[in-house]
Amino acid sequence: MSIPAQLSESDKANIISLPYRVGLWVSRSDSAGGADADAQELSTLANIIDGFAGEVFGSELVQHIMSATLARRGEWADWAEDPGDIPKDCRAAAEALAAHVEPREVAAYVARLMEIGEAVALAFREREEPDSLPQKITAYSAYGLLKLKARLKKRSCKSFDQFLNISTAERKALEKLAAAMGTAYI
């Protein structure tokens, strides 16, 4: 399944560019790791897009979109200069797709964008292991709350190590993305 022909050119461009722009936006949400973190996260982003472009796992439409994103790699620098309002663009992309494709295809696209954002966040640990008692209490309390939310929604939960790999700023960015697309981030 290809991108619906009924979509406007601007909707198509938005849908195709979002896999890269989402990863970039999550990466830029936390500058704590500096240039090393940015380089590692952008390398991870390129590898993720490359991997997803060759994978039809669950959605032919998403595979086609990822292939189109990869084919436009020459435009990534332009997308990086002006990434736009990512949550707003994600909402618009999901709505545009929903008007022309099955709900499961929209869900697959949304899930893939969230996977990209999370994988980029996991690529570099900006957050340090908590060492003082107050830091440990805060970290374990936040993780306990996350596990409770996951259990209530009957979803799996990240390990504590994965939880620590995602900084607070990256977690907020992922939650904002999820809310914009009508899903939850756990």
PDB file of C-alpha atoms in Angstrom:
ATOM      1  CA  MET A   1       0.000   0.000   0.000  1.00  0.00           C
ATOM      2  CA  SER A   2       1.423   3.345  -0.962  1.00  0.00           C
ATOM      3  CA  ILE A   3       0.710   6.740   0.521  1.00  0.00           C
ATOM      4  CA  PRO A   4      -2.858   7.664  -0.471  1.00  0.00           C
ATOM      5  CA  ALA A   5      -2.923   9.747  -3.657  1.00  0.00           C
ATOM      6  CA  GLN A   6      -5.814  11.811  -2.254  1.00  0.00           C
ATOM      7  CA  LEU A   7      -3.511  13.456   0.284  1.00  0.00           C
ATOM      8  CA  SER A   8      -2.221  16.929  -0.484  1.00  0.00           C
ATOM      9  CA  GLU A   9       1.461  17.283  -1.330  1.00  0.00           C
ATOM     10  CA  SER A  10       2.028  19.102   1.969  1.00  0.00           C
ATOM     11  CA  ASP A  11       0.373  16.237   3.905  1.00  0.00           C
ATOM     12  CA  LYS A  12       2.522  13.697   2.049  1.00  0.00           C
ATOM     13  CA  ALA A  13       5.686  15.711   2.742  1.00  0.00           C
ATOM     14  CA  ASN A  14       4.753  15.977   6.423  1.00  0.00           C
ATOM     15  CA  ILE A  15       4.016  12.253   6.745  1.00  0.00           C
ATOM     16  CA  ILE A  16       7.274  11.298   5.002  1.00  0.00           C
ATOM     17  CA  SER A  17       9.476  13.731   6.937  1.00  0.00           C
ATOM     18  CA  LEU A  18       8.087  12.973  10.402  1.00  0.00           C
ATOM     19  CA  PRO A  19      10.039   9.770  11.078  1.00  0.00           C
ATOM     20  CA  TYR A  20      13.271  11.768  10.850  1.00  0.00           C
ATOM     21  CA  ARG A  21      11.930  14.953  12.440  1.00  0.00           C
ATOM     22  CA  VAL A  22      10.418  13.087  15.423  1.00  0.00           C
ATOM     23  CA  GLY A  23      13.746  11.432  16.191  1.00  0.00           C
ATOM     24  CA  LEU A  24      15.571  14.725  15.816  1.00  0.00           C
ATOM     25  CA  TRP A  25      13.057  16.521  18.054  1.00  0.00           C
ATOM     26  CA  VAL A  26      13.386  13.950  20.828  1.00  0.00           C
ATOM     27  CA  SER A  27      17.175  14.111  20.540  1.00  0.00           C
ATOM     28  CA  ARG A  28      17.137  17.900  20.802  1.00  0.00           C
ATOM     29  CA  SER A  29      14.764  17.859  23.770  1.00  0.00           C
ATOM     30  CA  ASP A  30      17.719  17.158  26.068  1.00  0.00           C
ATOM     31  CA  SER A  31      21.098  18.779  25.528  1.00  0.00           C
ATOM     32  CA  ALA A  32      22.709  17.311  28.662  1.00  0.00           C
ATOM     33  CA  GLY A  33      24.844  14.784  26.776  1.00  0.00           C
ATOM     34  CA  GLY A  34      26.381  17.399  24.502  1.00  0.00           C
ATOM     35  CA  ALA A  35      27.840  16.693  21.080  1.00  0.00           C
ATOM     36  CA  ASP A  36      28.585  13.044  21.908  1.00  0.00           C
ATOM     37  CA  ALA A  37      24.937  12.377  22.727  1.00  0.00           C
ATOM     38  CA  ASP A  38      23.740  14.219  19.624  1.00  0.00           C
ATOM     39  CA  ALA A  39      26.085  12.268  17.352  1.00  0.00           C
ATOM     40  CA  GLN A  40      25.114   8.920  18.867  1.00  0.00           C
ATOM     41  CA  GLU A  41      21.400   9.720  18.754  1.00  0.00           C
ATOM     42  CA  LEU A  42      21.525  10.914  15.119  1.00  0.00           C
ATOM     43  CA  SER A  43      23.467   7.808  14.114  1.00  0.00           C
ATOM     44  CA  THR A  44      20.841   5.683  15.855  1.00  0.00           C
ATOM     45  CA  LEU A  45      18.087   7.633  14.079  1.00  0.00           C
ATOM     46  CA  ALA A  46      19.620   7.010  10.644  1.00  0.00           C
ATOM     47  CA  ASN A  47      20.053   3.302  11.431  1.00  0.00           C
ATOM     48  CA  ILE A  48      16.471   3.002  12.676  1.00  0.00           C
ATOM     49  CA  ILE A  49      15.019   4.589   9.551  1.00  0.00           C
ATOM     50  CA  ASP A  50      17.228   2.394   7.373  1.00  0.00           C
ATOM     51  CA  GLY A  51      16.124  -0.713   9.266  1.00  0.00           C
ATOM     52  CA  PHE A  52      12.437   0.159   9.248  1.00  0.00           C
ATOM     53  CA  ALA A  53      12.544   0.976   5.519  1.00  0.00           C
ATOM     54  CA  GLY A  54      13.327  -2.651   4.738  1.00  0.00           C
ATOM     55  CA  GLU A  55      10.785  -4.112   7.145  1.00  0.00           C
ATOM     56  CA  VAL A  56       7.121  -4.728   6.329  1.00  0.00           C
ATOM     57  CA  PHE A  57       6.498  -5.871   9.910  1.00  0.00           C
ATOM     58  CA  GLY A  58       2.803  -5.144  10.444  1.00  0.00           C
ATOM     59  CA  SER A  59       2.171  -2.403   7.905  1.00  0.00           C
ATOM     60  CA  GLU A  60       3.035  -2.104   4.257  1.00  0.00           C
ATOM     61  CA  LEU A  61       2.046   1.582   4.376  1.00  0.00           C
ATOM     62  CA  VAL A  62       4.505   2.315   7.184  1.00  0.00           C
ATOM     63  CA  GLN A  63       7.245   0.435   5.326  1.00  0.00           C
ATOM     64  CA  HIS A  64       6.508   2.546   2.232  1.00  0.00           C
ATOM     65  CA  ILE A  65       6.633   5.758   4.300  1.00  0.00           C
ATOM     66  CA  MET A  66       9.937   4.724   5.891  1.00  0.00           C
ATOM     67  CA  SER A  67      11.382   3.920   2.457  1.00  0.00           C
ATOM     68  CA  ALA A  68      10.303   7.357   1.228  1.00  0.00           C
ATOM     69  CA  THR A  69      11.913   8.970   4.299  1.00  0.00           C
ATOM     70  CA  LEU A  70      15.150   7.124   3.582  1.00  0.00           C
ATOM     71  CA  ALA A  71      14.986   8.011  -0.133  1.00  0.00           C
ATOM     72  CA  ARG A  72      14.829  11.691   0.852  1.00  0.00           C
ATOM     73  CA  ARG A  73      17.940  11.469   3.032  1.00  0.00           C
ATOM     74  CA  GLY A  74      19.390  14.378   1.073  1.00  0.00           C
ATOM     75  CA  GLU A  75      16.687  16.596   2.621  1.00  0.00           C
ATOM     76  CA  TRP A  76      17.398  15.606   6.240  1.00  0.00           C
ATOM     77  CA  ALA A  77      19.710  18.582   6.788  1.00  0.00           C
ATOM     78  CA  ASP A  78      16.935  20.927   5.620  1.00  0.00           C
ATOM     79  CA  TRP A  79      14.443  19.199   7.900  1.00  0.00           C
ATOM     80  CA  ALA A  80      16.929  19.580  10.761  1.00  0.00           C
ATOM     81  CA  GLU A  81      17.234  23.338  10.197  1.00  0.00           C
ATOM     82  CA  ASP A  82      13.496  23.875  10.526  1.00  0.00           C
ATOM     83  CA  PRO A  83      11.879  20.833  12.144  1.00  0.00           C
ATOM     84  CA  GLY A  84       8.557  22.650  12.693  1.00  0.00           C
ATOM     85  CA  ASP A  85       6.010  22.075  15.445  1.00  0.00           C
ATOM     86  CA  ILE A  86       6.423  18.326  15.806  1.00  0.00           C
ATOM     87  CA  PRO A  87       3.425  17.533  18.067  1.00  0.00           C
ATOM     88  CA  LYS A  88       1.128  19.601  15.827  1.00  0.00           C
ATOM     89  CA  ASP A  89       2.571  17.997  12.688  1.00  0.00           C
ATOM     90  CA  CYS A  90       2.163  14.502  14.188  1.00  0.00           C
ATOM     91  CA  ARG A  91      -1.481  15.206  14.983  1.00  0.00           C
ATOM     92  CA  ALA A  92      -2.037  16.538  11.445  1.00  0.00           C
ATOM     93  CA  ALA A  93      -0.348  13.493   9.892  1.00  0.00           C
ATOM     94  CA  ALA A  94      -2.424  11.051  11.938  1.00  0.00           C
ATOM     95  CA  GLU A  95      -5.620  12.924  11.055  1.00  0.00           C
ATOM     96  CA  ALA A  96      -4.733  13.088   7.345  1.00  0.00           C
ATOM     97  CA  LEU A  97      -3.994   9.367   7.239  1.00  0.00           C
ATOM     98  CA  ALA A  98      -7.147   8.545   9.234  1.00  0.00           C
ATOM     99  CA  ALA A  99      -9.259  10.150   6.521  1.00  0.00           C
ATOM    100  CA  HIS A 100      -7.911   7.764   3.861  1.00  0.00           C
ATOM    101  CA  VAL A 101      -6.622   4.510   5.392  1.00  0.00           C
ATOM    102  CA  GLU A 102      -7.721   1.832   7.844  1.00  0.00           C
ATOM    103  CA  PRO A 103      -7.403   2.674  11.564  1.00  0.00           C
ATOM    104  CA  ARG A 104      -4.830  -0.122  12.001  1.00  0.00           C
ATOM    105  CA  GLU A 105      -2.564   1.618   9.443  1.00  0.00           C
ATOM    106  CA  VAL A 106      -2.815   4.893  11.362  1.00  0.00           C
ATOM    107  CA  ALA A 107      -2.097   3.039  14.608  1.00  0.00           C
ATOM    108  CA  ALA A 108       0.954   1.399  13.008  1.00  0.00           C
ATOM    109  CA  TYR A 109       2.264   4.783  11.818  1.00  0.00           C
ATOM    110  CA  VAL A 110       1.752   6.364  15.248  1.00  0.00           C
ATOM    111  CA  ALA A 111       3.400   3.379  16.942  1.00  0.00           C
ATOM    112  CA  ARG A 112       6.378   3.586  14.580  1.00  0.00           C
ATOM    113  CA  LEU A 113       6.863   7.305  15.288  1.00  0.00           C
ATOM    114  CA  MET A 114       6.792   6.573  19.023  1.00  0.00           C
ATOM    115  CA  GLU A 115       9.266   3.701  18.569  1.00  0.00           C
ATOM    116  CA  ILE A 116      11.634   6.001  16.695  1.00  0.00           C
ATOM    117  CA  GLY A 117      11.423   8.684  19.379  1.00  0.00           C
ATOM    118  CA  GLU A 118      11.992   6.186  22.162  1.00  0.00           C
ATOM    119  CA  ALA A 119      14.891   4.459  20.394  1.00  0.00           C
ATOM    120  CA  VAL A 120      16.619   7.809  19.934  1.00  0.00           C
ATOM    121  CA  ALA A 121      16.056   8.630  23.615  1.00  0.00           C
ATOM    122  CA  LEU A 122      17.522   5.267  24.626  1.00  0.00           C
ATOM    123  CA  ALA A 123      20.607   5.743  22.431  1.00  0.00           C
ATOM    124  CA  PHE A 124      22.533   7.838  24.946  1.00  0.00           C
ATOM    125  CA  ARG A 125      22.157   7.974  28.706  1.00  0.00           C
ATOM    126  CA  GLU A 126      22.062  11.643  29.688  1.00  0.00           C
ATOM    127  CA  ARG A 127      20.712  10.821  33.122  1.00  0.00           C
ATOM    128  CA  GLU A 128      23.147   9.608  35.762  1.00  0.00           C
ATOM    129  CA  GLU A 129      22.539   6.678  38.085  1.00  0.00           C
ATOM    130  CA  PRO A 130      20.969   8.114  41.260  1.00  0.00           C
ATOM    131  CA  ASP A 131      23.536   8.122  44.058  1.00  0.00           C
ATOM    132  CA  SER A 132      22.117  10.154  46.928  1.00  0.00           C
ATOM    133  CA  LEU A 133      19.151   8.935  48.963  1.00  0.00           C
ATOM    134  CA  PRO A 134      16.800  11.722  47.744  1.00  0.00           C
ATOM    135  CA  GLN A 135      17.767  10.989  44.111  1.00  0.00           C
ATOM    136  CA  LYS A 136      17.148   7.281  44.612  1.00  0.00           C
ATOM    137  CA  ILE A 137      13.775   7.910  46.251  1.00  0.00           C
ATOM    138  CA  THR A 138      12.759  10.214  43.398  1.00  0.00           C
ATOM    139  CA  ALA A 139      13.943   7.798  40.690  1.00  0.00           C
ATOM    140  CA  TYR A 140      12.367   4.709  42.240  1.00  0.00           C
ATOM    141  CA  SER A 141       9.116   6.570  42.948  1.00  0.00           C
ATOM    142  CA  ALA A 142       8.889   7.771  39.352  1.00  0.00           C
ATOM    143  CA  TYR A 143       9.646   4.263  38.096  1.00  0.00           C
ATOM    144  CA  GLY A 144       7.073   2.746  40.459  1.00  0.00           C
ATOM    145  CA  LEU A 145       4.448   5.157  39.132  1.00  0.00           C
ATOM    146  CA  LEU A 146       5.369   4.204  35.571  1.00  0.00           C
ATOM    147  CA  LYS A 147       5.014   0.496  36.402  1.00  0.00           C
ATOM    148  CA  LEU A 148       1.630   1.132  38.016  1.00  0.00           C
ATOM    149  CA  LYS A 149       0.400   3.022  34.933  1.00  0.00           C
ATOM    150  CA  ALA A 150       1.611   0.196  32.705  1.00  0.00           C
ATOM    151  CA  ARG A 151      -0.100  -2.437  34.839  1.00  0.00           C
ATOM    152  CA  LEU A 152      -3.387  -0.489  34.873  1.00  0.00           C
ATOM    153  CA  LYS A 153      -3.289  -0.202  31.082  1.00  0.00           C
ATOM    154  CA  LYS A 154      -2.203  -3.850  30.739  1.00  0.00           C
ATOM    155  CA  ARG A 155       0.972  -2.844  28.938  1.00  0.00           C
ATOM    156  CA  SER A 156       4.561  -3.873  29.384  1.00  0.00           C
ATOM    157  CA  CYS A 157       6.966  -1.649  31.262  1.00  0.00           C
ATOM    158  CA  LYS A 158      10.571  -0.773  30.596  1.00  0.00           C
ATOM    159  CA  SER A 159      13.316  -2.071  32.829  1.00  0.00           C
ATOM    160  CA  PHE A 160      14.703   0.308  35.444  1.00  0.00           C
ATOM    161  CA  ASP A 161      17.873   0.618  33.355  1.00  0.00           C
ATOM    162  CA  GLN A 162      15.855   1.624  30.271  1.00  0.00           C
ATOM    163  CA  PHE A 163      13.888   4.038  32.435  1.00  0.00           C
ATOM    164  CA  LEU A 164      17.150   5.677  33.532  1.00  0.00           C
ATOM    165  CA  ASN A 165      18.364   5.884  29.930  1.00  0.00           C
ATOM    166  CA  ILE A 166      15.523   8.229  29.026  1.00  0.00           C
ATOM    167  CA  SER A 167      16.010  11.662  30.535  1.00  0.00           C
ATOM    168  CA  THR A 168      13.171  13.624  32.086  1.00  0.00           C
ATOM    169  CA  ALA A 169      13.192  16.058  29.139  1.00  0.00           C
ATOM    170  CA  GLU A 170      13.076  13.197  26.622  1.00  0.00           C
ATOM    171  CA  ARG A 171      10.278  11.505  28.570  1.00  0.00           C
ATOM    172  CA  LYS A 172       8.260  14.751  28.514  1.00  0.00           C
ATOM    173  CA  ALA A 173       8.854  15.061  24.763  1.00  0.00           C
ATOM    174  CA  LEU A 174       7.653  11.479  24.220  1.00  0.00           C
ATOM    175  CA  GLU A 175       4.586  12.077  26.399  1.00  0.00           C
ATOM    176  CA  LYS A 176       3.800  15.239  24.422  1.00  0.00           C
ATOM    177  CA  LEU A 177       4.098  13.316  21.139  1.00  0.00           C
ATOM    178  CA  ALA A 178       1.862  10.537  22.401  1.00  0.00           C
ATOM    179  CA  ALA A 179      -0.788  12.981  23.593  1.00  0.00           C
ATOM    180  CA  ALA A 180      -0.739  14.801  20.249  1.00  0.00           C
ATOM    181  CA  MET A 181      -1.408  11.536  18.419  1.00  0.00           C
ATOM    182  CA  GLY A 182      -4.038  10.266  20.844  1.00  0.00           C
ATOM    183  CA  THR A 183      -1.986   7.504  22.423  1.00  0.00           C
ATOM    184  CA  ALA A 184      -0.164   6.986  25.707  1.00  0.00           C
ATOM    185  CA  TYR A 185       3.530   6.776  26.435  1.00  0.00           C
ATOM    186  CA  ILE A 186       4.515   4.351  29.167  1.00  0.00           C
TER     187      ILE A 186
END
